Each structure stands twice: as structure tokens, then as C-alpha cells.
CSV table of C-alpha atoms and ligand atoms in Angstrom, one decimal:
chain,number,residue,atom,x,y,z
A,1,MET,CA,0.1,-0.2,0.2
A,2,ASP,CA,1.4,3.2,-1.0
A,3,PRO,CA,1.6,6.1,2.0
A,4,GLY,CA,0.5,8.8,-0.4
A,5,ARG,CA,-3.4,7.9,-1.5
A,6,SER,CA,-5.5,10.6,-3.1
A,7,PRO,CA,-7.2,13.2,-0.4
A,8,ASP,CA,-10.6,12.6,-1.3
A,9,PRO,CA,-12.5,9.8,0.8
A,10,PRO,CA,-13.3,6.6,-0.8
A,11,LYS,CA,-16.3,5.5,-0.7
A,12,ARG,CA,-16.9,1.6,-0.8
A,13,PRO,CA,-19.0,0.5,-4.2
A,14,LEU,CA,-22.3,-1.2,-3.7
A,15,GLY,CA,-21.3,-4.9,-4.9
A,16,GLY,CA,-22.2,-5.9,-9.1
A,17,ILE,CA,-20.7,-6.4,-11.9
A,18,ARG,CA,-18.5,-4.0,-14.5
A,19,ALA,CA,-20.8,-2.7,-17.7
A,20,GLY,CA,-18.2,-1.0,-19.0
A,21,SER,CA,-18.1,2.8,-19.2
A,22,VAL,CA,-19.3,6.1,-20.5
A,23,ALA,CA,-16.9,8.6,-20.8
A,24,GLY,CA,-14.5,7.5,-18.4
A,25,ILE,CA,-17.1,7.4,-15.8
A,26,PRO,CA,-17.6,2.9,-14.8
A,27,ILE,CA,-20.9,1.7,-14.8
A,28,THR,CA,-21.8,-1.0,-12.2
A,29,LEU,CA,-24.6,-3.3,-12.5
A,30,ASP,CA,-25.9,-4.2,-8.9
A,31,TYR,CA,-26.8,-8.0,-8.3
A,32,SER,CA,-30.4,-6.1,-7.5
A,33,TRP,CA,-30.9,-4.8,-11.0
A,34,PHE,CA,-30.7,-8.4,-13.0
A,35,VAL,CA,-33.4,-9.3,-10.4
A,36,ILE,CA,-35.6,-6.0,-11.4
A,37,PHE,CA,-35.1,-6.0,-14.9
A,38,PHE,CA,-36.2,-9.4,-15.8
A,39,LEU,CA,-39.3,-7.8,-13.5
A,40,VAL,CA,-39.6,-5.1,-16.0
A,41,LEU,CA,-39.0,-7.0,-19.0
A,42,GLY,CA,-41.8,-9.3,-17.9
A,43,THR,CA,-44.3,-7.2,-16.6
A,44,PHE,CA,-43.6,-4.9,-20.7
A,45,ALA,CA,-44.3,-7.8,-22.3
A,46,GLY,CA,-47.0,-9.4,-20.1
A,47,ALA,CA,-49.2,-6.8,-19.1
A,48,VAL,CA,-48.4,-3.4,-20.4
A,49,PHE,CA,-48.0,-3.4,-23.8
A,50,PRO,CA,-50.9,-6.3,-24.6
A,51,ALA,CA,-53.0,-3.7,-22.6
A,52,HIS,CA,-51.8,-0.9,-25.4
A,53,ALA,CA,-51.4,-2.5,-28.8
A,54,PRO,CA,-53.4,-5.7,-28.1
A,55,ASP,CA,-53.6,-5.9,-32.0
A,56,LEU,CA,-49.8,-7.0,-31.9
A,57,GLY,CA,-48.9,-11.1,-31.9
A,58,ARG,CA,-47.2,-12.4,-28.5
A,59,THR,CA,-43.5,-12.5,-30.5
A,60,THR,CA,-44.1,-8.7,-30.9
A,61,HIS,CA,-45.1,-8.1,-27.4
A,62,LEU,CA,-41.8,-10.0,-26.4
A,63,LEU,CA,-39.7,-8.1,-28.4
A,64,MET,CA,-41.4,-4.4,-27.1
A,65,GLY,CA,-41.3,-5.7,-24.1
A,66,LEU,CA,-37.4,-5.9,-24.4
A,67,ALA,CA,-36.9,-3.1,-26.3
A,68,GLY,CA,-38.6,-1.5,-23.7
A,69,ALA,CA,-36.9,-2.9,-20.7
A,70,ILE,CA,-33.4,-1.7,-22.2
A,71,LEU,CA,-34.5,1.5,-22.8
A,72,PHE,CA,-36.4,2.0,-19.7
A,73,TRP,CA,-32.6,1.2,-18.0
A,74,VAL,CA,-31.1,3.4,-20.8
A,75,SER,CA,-32.9,6.5,-19.9
A,76,LEU,CA,-32.5,6.1,-15.7
A,77,LEU,CA,-28.5,5.9,-17.0
A,78,LEU,CA,-29.1,9.0,-19.3
A,79,HIS,CA,-30.8,11.1,-15.3
A,80,GLU,CA,-27.8,9.4,-13.9
A,81,LEU,CA,-25.4,10.7,-16.9
A,82,ALA,CA,-26.8,14.1,-16.9
A,83,HIS,CA,-25.9,14.6,-13.1
A,84,ALA,CA,-22.3,13.1,-13.4
A,85,PHE,CA,-21.8,15.6,-16.2
A,86,ALA,CA,-22.9,18.3,-14.2
A,87,ALA,CA,-20.8,17.5,-11.1
A,88,ARG,CA,-17.9,17.0,-13.4
A,89,ALA,CA,-18.8,20.1,-14.8
A,90,ARG,CA,-18.2,22.0,-11.3
A,91,GLY,CA,-15.1,20.2,-10.4
A,92,VAL,CA,-16.7,17.6,-8.3
A,93,GLY,CA,-15.1,13.9,-9.1
A,94,VAL,CA,-17.3,11.0,-10.1
A,95,GLU,CA,-16.5,7.6,-9.4
A,96,GLY,CA,-18.8,5.8,-10.9
A,97,ILE,CA,-22.6,4.7,-12.3
A,98,THR,CA,-24.7,2.1,-10.2
A,99,LEU,CA,-27.8,1.0,-11.5
A,100,PHE,CA,-29.9,-1.2,-8.7
A,101,ILE,CA,-33.4,-2.2,-7.3
A,102,PHE,CA,-34.6,1.4,-6.9
A,103,GLY,CA,-33.1,2.9,-10.3
A,104,GLY,CA,-29.3,4.7,-10.1
A,105,MET,CA,-27.4,6.5,-8.2
A,106,ALA,CA,-24.3,8.7,-9.5
A,107,ARG,CA,-21.8,8.4,-6.8
A,108,THR,CA,-19.3,11.6,-6.2
A,109,THR,CA,-15.9,12.4,-4.5
A,110,ARG,CA,-17.1,14.8,-2.3
A,111,GLU,CA,-20.0,17.2,-1.7
A,112,ALA,CA,-20.9,20.3,-4.3
A,113,THR,CA,-18.8,23.3,-2.2
A,114,ARG,CA,-21.3,26.0,-3.5
A,115,PRO,CA,-25.5,26.2,-3.0
A,116,ALA,CA,-25.5,27.0,-6.8
A,117,ASP,CA,-23.4,23.7,-7.9
A,118,GLU,CA,-25.9,21.3,-5.5
A,119,PHE,CA,-28.9,22.7,-7.8
A,120,PHE,CA,-27.3,22.4,-11.0
A,121,ILE,CA,-26.3,19.0,-10.4
A,122,ALA,CA,-29.2,17.7,-8.6
A,123,VAL,CA,-32.1,19.8,-11.0
A,124,VAL,CA,-30.2,18.1,-14.3
A,125,GLY,CA,-31.0,14.9,-14.1
A,126,PRO,CA,-35.2,15.3,-13.9
A,127,LEU,CA,-34.7,18.2,-16.6
A,128,ALA,CA,-33.2,15.1,-18.7
A,129,SER,CA,-35.8,12.9,-17.8
A,130,LEU,CA,-38.4,15.6,-18.6
A,131,ALA,CA,-36.6,16.1,-22.0
A,132,LEU,CA,-36.4,12.0,-22.9
A,133,ALA,CA,-40.2,12.7,-21.8
A,134,VAL,CA,-41.1,15.1,-24.9
A,135,VAL,CA,-39.1,12.5,-26.8
A,136,GLY,CA,-41.3,9.7,-25.8
A,137,TYR,CA,-44.2,11.3,-26.2
A,138,GLY,CA,-43.4,12.9,-29.5
A,139,ILE,CA,-42.9,9.8,-30.8
A,140,GLY,CA,-45.7,8.2,-29.6
A,141,ILE,CA,-48.5,11.2,-30.5
A,142,GLY,CA,-46.6,12.3,-33.7
A,143,GLY,CA,-45.5,8.7,-35.0
A,144,PRO,CA,-48.1,7.5,-36.2
A,145,GLY,CA,-49.2,9.9,-38.7
A,146,LEU,CA,-45.3,9.6,-40.1
A,147,GLY,CA,-45.5,6.0,-40.8
A,148,ILE,CA,-44.3,4.8,-37.6
A,149,PRO,CA,-45.3,1.4,-36.5
A,150,GLU,CA,-47.6,1.1,-33.9
A,151,SER,CA,-45.4,-1.1,-32.2
A,152,VAL,CA,-42.7,1.5,-32.3
A,153,THR,CA,-44.9,4.1,-31.5
A,154,VAL,CA,-46.5,2.3,-28.4
A,155,VAL,CA,-42.8,1.6,-27.0
A,156,ALA,CA,-41.6,5.4,-27.0
A,157,GLU,CA,-45.3,6.6,-25.7
A,158,TYR,CA,-44.9,4.9,-22.3
A,159,LEU,CA,-41.0,4.9,-21.8
A,160,GLY,CA,-42.7,9.2,-22.0
A,161,PHE,CA,-45.1,8.3,-19.5
A,162,LEU,CA,-42.4,6.2,-17.4
A,163,ASN,CA,-39.4,9.3,-17.5
A,164,LEU,CA,-42.5,12.1,-16.4
A,165,LEU,CA,-43.1,9.4,-13.3
A,166,LEU,CA,-39.4,9.7,-13.0
A,167,ALA,CA,-38.8,13.3,-13.4
A,168,VAL,CA,-41.9,14.6,-11.0
A,169,PHE,CA,-40.8,11.2,-8.4
A,170,ASN,CA,-37.4,12.8,-8.5
A,171,LEU,CA,-38.9,16.5,-7.5
A,172,PHE,CA,-40.0,15.2,-4.2
A,173,PRO,CA,-38.5,17.4,-1.7
A,174,GLY,CA,-36.9,14.7,0.3
A,175,PHE,CA,-33.3,14.1,0.7
A,176,PRO,CA,-31.6,12.5,-0.8
A,177,LEU,CA,-33.5,12.6,-4.0
A,178,ASP,CA,-33.0,15.5,-6.1
A,179,GLY,CA,-36.2,17.4,-5.1
A,180,GLY,CA,-34.4,17.4,-1.7
A,181,ARG,CA,-31.2,18.1,-3.4
A,182,ILE,CA,-32.3,20.8,-4.9
A,183,LEU,CA,-34.2,22.1,-0.9
A,184,ARG,CA,-31.3,21.6,0.3
A,185,ALA,CA,-29.5,23.5,-1.9
A,186,GLY,CA,-32.1,26.6,-1.4
A,187,LEU,CA,-31.6,25.8,2.6
A,188,TRP,CA,-28.1,26.1,2.1
A,189,GLN,CA,-28.1,29.5,0.4
A,190,VAL,CA,-30.6,30.8,3.0
A,191,THR,CA,-28.4,29.4,6.1
A,192,GLY,CA,-25.3,29.2,5.0
A,193,SER,CA,-25.2,25.8,6.5
A,194,LEU,CA,-24.6,22.8,4.5
A,195,ARG,CA,-25.5,21.2,8.2
A,196,ARG,CA,-28.2,22.5,8.7
A,197,ALA,CA,-29.7,22.4,5.3
A,198,THR,CA,-28.5,18.6,5.1
A,199,ARG,CA,-30.3,17.7,8.1
A,200,LEU,CA,-33.7,19.4,7.4
A,201,ALA,CA,-33.6,18.4,4.3
A,202,ALA,CA,-33.0,14.9,5.1
A,203,LEU,CA,-36.0,15.3,7.8
A,204,SER,CA,-38.2,16.2,4.9
A,205,GLY,CA,-36.5,12.8,3.1
A,206,ARG,CA,-37.7,10.7,6.3
A,207,PHE,CA,-41.5,12.6,6.2
A,208,LEU,CA,-41.8,11.1,2.6
A,209,GLY,CA,-40.4,8.5,3.2
A,210,TRP,CA,-42.9,7.4,6.3
A,211,ALA,CA,-45.9,9.0,3.5
A,212,ILE,CA,-45.2,7.0,0.7
A,213,ILE,CA,-44.9,4.0,3.4
A,214,GLY,CA,-48.7,5.2,4.5
A,215,LEU,CA,-49.6,4.9,0.9
A,216,GLY,CA,-48.6,1.8,0.6
A,217,ILE,CA,-50.7,-0.1,3.5
A,218,TRP,CA,-53.5,2.1,2.4
A,219,SER,CA,-53.3,1.1,-0.9
A,220,LEU,CA,-52.5,-2.6,0.8
A,221,LEU,CA,-55.3,-2.2,2.8
A,222,VAL,CA,-57.6,-0.7,1.6
A,223,GLY,CA,-57.1,0.4,-2.5
A,224,GLY,CA,-56.6,-3.6,-3.0
A,225,GLY,CA,-53.3,-3.3,-4.6
A,226,VAL,CA,-50.9,-5.8,-2.6
A,227,ILE,CA,-47.7,-5.7,-5.1
A,228,GLY,CA,-48.2,-1.9,-5.5
A,229,GLY,CA,-48.2,-1.3,-1.8
A,230,LEU,CA,-45.9,-3.4,-1.1
A,231,TRP,CA,-43.8,-1.2,-3.7
A,232,LEU,CA,-44.2,1.7,-2.0
A,233,ILE,CA,-43.9,0.4,1.7
A,234,PHE,CA,-39.9,-0.8,0.0
A,235,ILE,CA,-39.4,2.5,-1.4
A,236,GLY,CA,-40.9,4.9,1.3
A,237,TRP,CA,-38.8,2.5,3.4
A,238,PHE,CA,-35.8,2.8,1.6
A,239,LEU,CA,-35.8,6.7,1.1
A,240,THR,CA,-36.3,7.4,5.1
A,241,HIS,CA,-33.2,5.0,5.3
A,242,ALA,CA,-31.4,6.7,2.5
A,243,ALA,CA,-31.9,10.1,4.3
A,244,ARG,CA,-31.0,9.4,7.9
A,245,SER,CA,-27.8,7.5,6.5
A,246,SER,CA,-26.6,10.4,4.1
A,247,TYR,CA,-27.0,12.7,7.1
A,248,GLN,CA,-25.0,10.8,8.8
A,249,GLN,CA,-22.0,10.3,6.7
A,250,LEU,CA,-22.3,14.2,6.0
A,251,LEU,CA,-21.3,14.4,9.2
A,252,LEU,CA,-18.9,11.9,9.8
A,253,GLN,CA,-17.5,13.7,6.9
A,254,GLN,CA,-17.3,17.3,7.8
A,255,LEU,CA,-15.9,15.6,11.6
A,256,PHE,CA,-13.9,13.7,10.0
A,257,ASN,CA,-12.0,15.9,7.0
A,258,PRO,CA,-10.3,18.6,8.6
A,259,LEU,CA,-8.3,15.7,10.8
A,260,VAL,CA,-5.4,13.8,9.9
A,261,ALA,CA,-3.3,10.8,10.7
A,262,SER,CA,-0.9,12.1,12.6
A,263,ASP,CA,-3.7,14.0,15.1
A,264,ALA,CA,-5.0,10.9,16.5
A,265,MET,CA,-1.9,8.5,16.3
A,266,SER,CA,0.6,7.9,19.0
A,267,PRO,CA,4.1,9.3,17.4
A,268,ASP,CA,7.4,7.8,18.2
A,269,PRO,CA,6.3,4.0,19.0
A,270,GLU,CA,8.8,1.7,20.3
A,271,THR,CA,10.1,-0.2,17.8
A,272,VAL,CA,11.9,-3.6,18.1
A,273,SER,CA,14.2,-5.2,15.6
A,274,PRO,CA,13.4,-8.2,13.6
A,275,ASP,CA,16.8,-9.7,15.1
A,276,LEU,CA,15.2,-10.1,18.2
A,277,PRO,CA,14.6,-13.2,19.9
A,278,LEU,CA,11.3,-14.2,20.6
A,279,PRO,CA,11.5,-15.1,24.1
A,280,GLU,CA,13.4,-11.7,24.7
A,281,LEU,CA,10.5,-10.0,22.5
A,282,VAL,CA,8.0,-11.8,25.2
A,283,LEU,CA,10.3,-11.1,28.0
A,284,GLU,CA,11.4,-7.7,27.8
A,285,HIS,CA,8.8,-5.7,25.8
A,286,PHE,CA,5.4,-7.4,25.6
A,287,LEU,CA,5.8,-8.0,29.4
A,288,ARG,CA,7.2,-4.6,30.5
A,289,ARG,CA,5.8,-2.1,28.4
A,290,PRO,CA,2.1,-1.5,28.1
A,291,TYR,CA,1.9,-2.2,24.8
A,292,ASN,CA,0.0,-5.5,22.2
A,293,SER,CA,1.9,-4.3,19.0
A,294,PHE,CA,5.5,-3.0,18.0
A,295,PRO,CA,6.4,-1.7,14.7
A,296,VAL,CA,9.8,-3.4,13.3
A,297,THR,CA,12.4,-1.5,12.2
A,298,GLU,CA,15.7,-2.1,10.5
A,299,ASP,CA,18.3,1.4,10.6
A,300,GLY,CA,15.2,3.2,11.5
A,301,VAL,CA,13.0,2.3,8.2
A,302,ILE,CA,9.4,-0.3,8.6
A,303,VAL,CA,10.2,-4.1,7.8
A,304,GLY,CA,6.9,-5.5,10.0
A,305,LEU,CA,4.5,-5.3,12.4
A,306,VAL,CA,4.6,-8.1,15.3
A,307,THR,CA,1.6,-8.0,17.5
A,308,LEU,CA,0.6,-10.5,21.0
A,309,GLY,CA,-1.2,-12.8,18.5
A,310,HIS,CA,1.5,-13.7,16.4
A,311,VAL,CA,3.4,-14.5,19.5
A,312,LYS,CA,0.7,-16.3,21.1
A,313,ARG,CA,0.2,-18.4,18.0
A,314,LEU,CA,3.2,-20.4,18.3
A,315,GLU,CA,3.6,-22.9,21.5
A,316,ARG,CA,6.5,-21.7,24.6
A,317,LYS,CA,8.9,-24.6,23.3
A,318,ASP,CA,8.8,-23.3,20.2
A,319,TRP,CA,10.3,-19.9,21.3
A,320,ALA,CA,13.5,-21.4,21.2
A,321,GLY,CA,15.6,-19.8,18.2
A,322,LYS,CA,13.2,-18.1,16.7
A,323,VAL,CA,13.6,-14.0,16.0
A,324,THR,CA,10.7,-11.7,16.0
A,325,GLY,CA,11.1,-11.2,11.8
A,326,ASP,CA,10.2,-15.4,11.4
A,327,VAL,CA,6.5,-14.4,13.0
A,328,MET,CA,5.6,-10.8,12.0
A,329,THR,CA,4.1,-9.2,10.1
A,330,PRO,CA,5.9,-8.2,6.4
A,331,LEU,CA,5.8,-4.7,5.7
A,332,ARG,CA,3.8,-5.8,2.2
A,333,ASP,CA,0.5,-6.7,4.3
A,334,LEU,CA,0.7,-4.0,6.5
A,335,ALA,CA,-1.7,-0.9,6.2
A,336,LEU,CA,0.1,2.7,5.6
A,337,VAL,CA,-0.6,6.0,5.8
A,338,ALA,CA,0.9,9.1,5.0
A,339,PRO,CA,0.7,11.0,8.3
A,340,GLU,CA,-1.3,14.0,6.0
A,341,THR,CA,-4.2,11.3,5.4
A,342,PRO,CA,-7.4,12.4,6.2
A,343,MET,CA,-8.9,10.3,9.2
A,344,ALA,CA,-12.2,9.6,7.1
A,345,GLU,CA,-9.8,7.6,5.0
A,346,VAL,CA,-7.8,6.5,7.6
A,347,LEU,CA,-11.1,4.4,8.8
A,348,GLU,CA,-11.8,3.3,5.5
A,349,ILE,CA,-8.9,1.6,5.4
A,350,MET,CA,-8.5,0.0,8.2
A,351,ARG,CA,-12.6,-1.3,7.7
A,352,GLU,CA,-11.1,-2.6,4.6
A,353,ASP,CA,-8.0,-4.3,5.7
A,354,GLY,CA,-9.8,-5.4,8.4
A,355,SER,CA,-6.5,-4.2,10.3
A,356,ARG,CA,-6.3,-3.2,13.9
A,357,ARG,CA,-3.4,-1.3,13.3
A,358,VAL,CA,-1.9,1.4,11.1
A,359,LEU,CA,1.5,2.7,10.5
A,360,VAL,CA,1.7,6.5,10.2
A,361,ALA,CA,5.0,6.7,7.8
A,362,ARG,CA,6.7,8.8,5.3
A,363,GLU,CA,9.1,7.3,2.9
A,364,TRP,CA,9.4,4.0,5.1
A,365,GLU,CA,10.2,6.2,8.2
A,366,LEU,CA,8.2,5.3,11.2
A,367,LEU,CA,6.2,8.5,12.2
A,368,GLY,CA,3.7,7.0,14.5
A,369,ILE,CA,1.2,3.9,15.2
A,370,LEU,CA,-2.4,4.4,15.1
A,371,SER,CA,-4.7,1.6,16.6
A,372,THR,CA,-8.2,1.1,17.3
A,373,SER,CA,-7.9,2.1,20.6
A,374,ASP,CA,-6.7,5.7,20.1
A,375,ILE,CA,-9.0,5.7,17.4
A,376,ALA,CA,-11.6,4.8,20.1
A,377,ARG,CA,-10.1,7.4,22.3
A,378,TRP,CA,-10.2,10.2,19.8
A,379,LEU,CA,-13.4,9.7,18.6
A,380,GLU,CA,-14.3,9.9,22.3
A,381,ARG,CA,-12.9,14.3,21.9
A,382,VAL,CA,-14.3,14.4,18.8
A,383,THR,CA,-17.8,13.1,19.9
A,384,LEU,CA,-17.9,16.0,23.0
A,385,VAL,CA,-16.8,18.7,20.7
A,386,GLU,CA,-19.6,18.1,18.5
A,387,GLU,CA,-22.3,17.8,21.1
A,388,THR,CA,-21.3,21.1,22.3
A,389,GLN,CA,-21.3,22.4,19.2
A,390,ASP,CA,-25.0,20.9,18.3
A,391,ALA,CA,-26.7,22.4,21.2
B,1,ZN,ZN1,-31.6,12.3,-10.1
């Protein structure tokens, strides 16, 4: 692992498969996408198009369903690409686009820095969907007069309808929907605080989510629409959850961003040499000092890390003849970070690696060690400060 990582906090992508890229933006299909793709295909070919164009045969309905399902996902992709290009144009990095069970999501490397940018990035998505709705309805309504076959015009018109629906739904003012982002941009502009704006917009997102769940329950019990009701409950639940977690994520980012690895590390840790015999390592270091791990260095350069766990794995009789270098985790398997690495990124690295310690180094020269207990103590301090600020 190289100590000089990018300054942007990494975000864990959802599980899924790479489905190519557009203008350097990787497109991922989440596993849930496959289920929904076939559900959409089945609904289109089996119910929607037979109802809209009953005179066409089953094979035609199936082909229309296939074309419709693919174009539906292309529509979603274009909506997300609009967000992604707008973000890029305003200097916000784009990690990629994921298509999943509820549609699409463009992942950016950070938040916009100005309300106007946030507004622009949010509003282009629904605008793209509206434009697609106009095209769809245009072909659907004008097509028959131009001799375009019914199989094409029916699909176009229905996609126009879905894109209109998509634009309208996304404009609902609940974060993290686009409308909620527009609301947040407005509140941000008025209050001057991204955090307060996010808190209010996320609250609105949770209310909206609960309202949709309520509508779903009503539809389930009174309206008689079981599938539609369950679907609404599902969407509402997702929205309340997303609103909550995106606010927490922002809090964490804001909390961590100004703080770097050297703020939380224990500086100048005691080190041991790789030639140190194991019995001596145990008796002179682990038993006499209050540490569970020691960085292993040779001429001031890191070569590994030895922990109490390494020693415990060996029987006492096997200690003889062994040196620290035989049991330590070698450098290539260690997480090293630069002192200026943001804490958000350090936590992400530890989570990915499953490691309980990272070494803070510059050019392989050891500067400090960051263990889970260092981080726990530091988080406690941060939370205390945060609570007093929030009051
Ligand atoms: Zn959107």
C-alpha cells in the first residue's frame, strides 16, 4: 500500500458487475438490477404492451418488452449521466454510476462546495428525464402520422410516460431525492450552513419516506393493490433509510475532514529489531511494556509489525531459535498511511483491511502508530466537541 493516497475520502462501491463505461465514468450493475430487469421485461411484455397494443402478436409484445426494458434502463442511465456530467463541470469528481433495484445512483467523490453547484447538479437529472419524456411522447403521438409502426410508437409513448413519472417522483422535496437536493441547495443558500440544510432536507426525506409507506399500507389494506402497496412500502423504507444515512455520512465527513492521521496517532512508538529473539521479545517487551504491538524496524526503516497475537500462535517450546522477523507481519501486508491522510480515509482503510492498526510513515520512516484504541479515544473527544457544538 503506498503512503500517498488521494485526498478524497473513498466510498465503498456497491457489489455488482462492471458493465462498461461512458466518457471514463464506470457503470456498475448491482446484483439487484438483474432481478428488476426481468421483472420490468415481464411486466412490459406480459401486461403493459398487450394492453396498449392488443392487435400485435405475442412475439411482437416480447420484442417490444425487451426494447422497452433496455430503453427504460438507458433512460435511467441518461438521468444519472446528466448528474455526473454536471458534477464534473462543477469540479466535483465522479467515481461511477450504479444501476440498482431503485434505479440509478451517481457516486461523487465529495459534496458540492457551493449551493449553486448543488442545485445545478441536482436539477439536470429530472430535466434529462423530462426531455426524454418529451421525445417519447413526441414519437408516440406524432409517429403514427409519419408512418412509424405501432410497435415503436407504443413503446416510445410508454417510456415517455415513465420518464415523466421519474422526473416528477425525483422532484419530491425529500433528501436524497433530486428534489431534496434542490431543497437543500436552497436552505444552504439561505442559512449558509450545509449541515443545517442537510439536516432539514434529510428530515423532509424521512417524512416523505413515511408518507410513501403510509400510502403503501393504505393501498395494501384499502385499495386492494397488493404488489403496488408492497412496492411503495419498500420504496418508502429505502428513502427514510437513505435520508438518515446520508445525513450521518455528511456529519462524519465534516467531522473527519480537517483531521488527519498525525492528529490521532501515538507518535514515536517503541520499535524492535527483526533479529530480536522471541523469548526476549516476550520477556523484555510484551511483558514489561503496556503495548500489544511493536513496529519492527531496521536502521529506522519499517520492515514489519509484531503483535501479541503472533506470539500466542506459537507454543512456548517453539520460541527458542526464532526471531521477531520470523513471526511478524511483513511490510507488504501492512497498512501504511502518510501523516496527512484524512482520518475518514484511515478508518476506511482499516475497515477494508480488517486491520486493527495502521502505521503512519513517510518514505518508510516510522512516525507513529494508530490503533483501534487510539481511534476510540480520539472519537470520544471528537464526539464531545461535536455535542457541544450541536446544542
Ligand atoms: Zn436524479
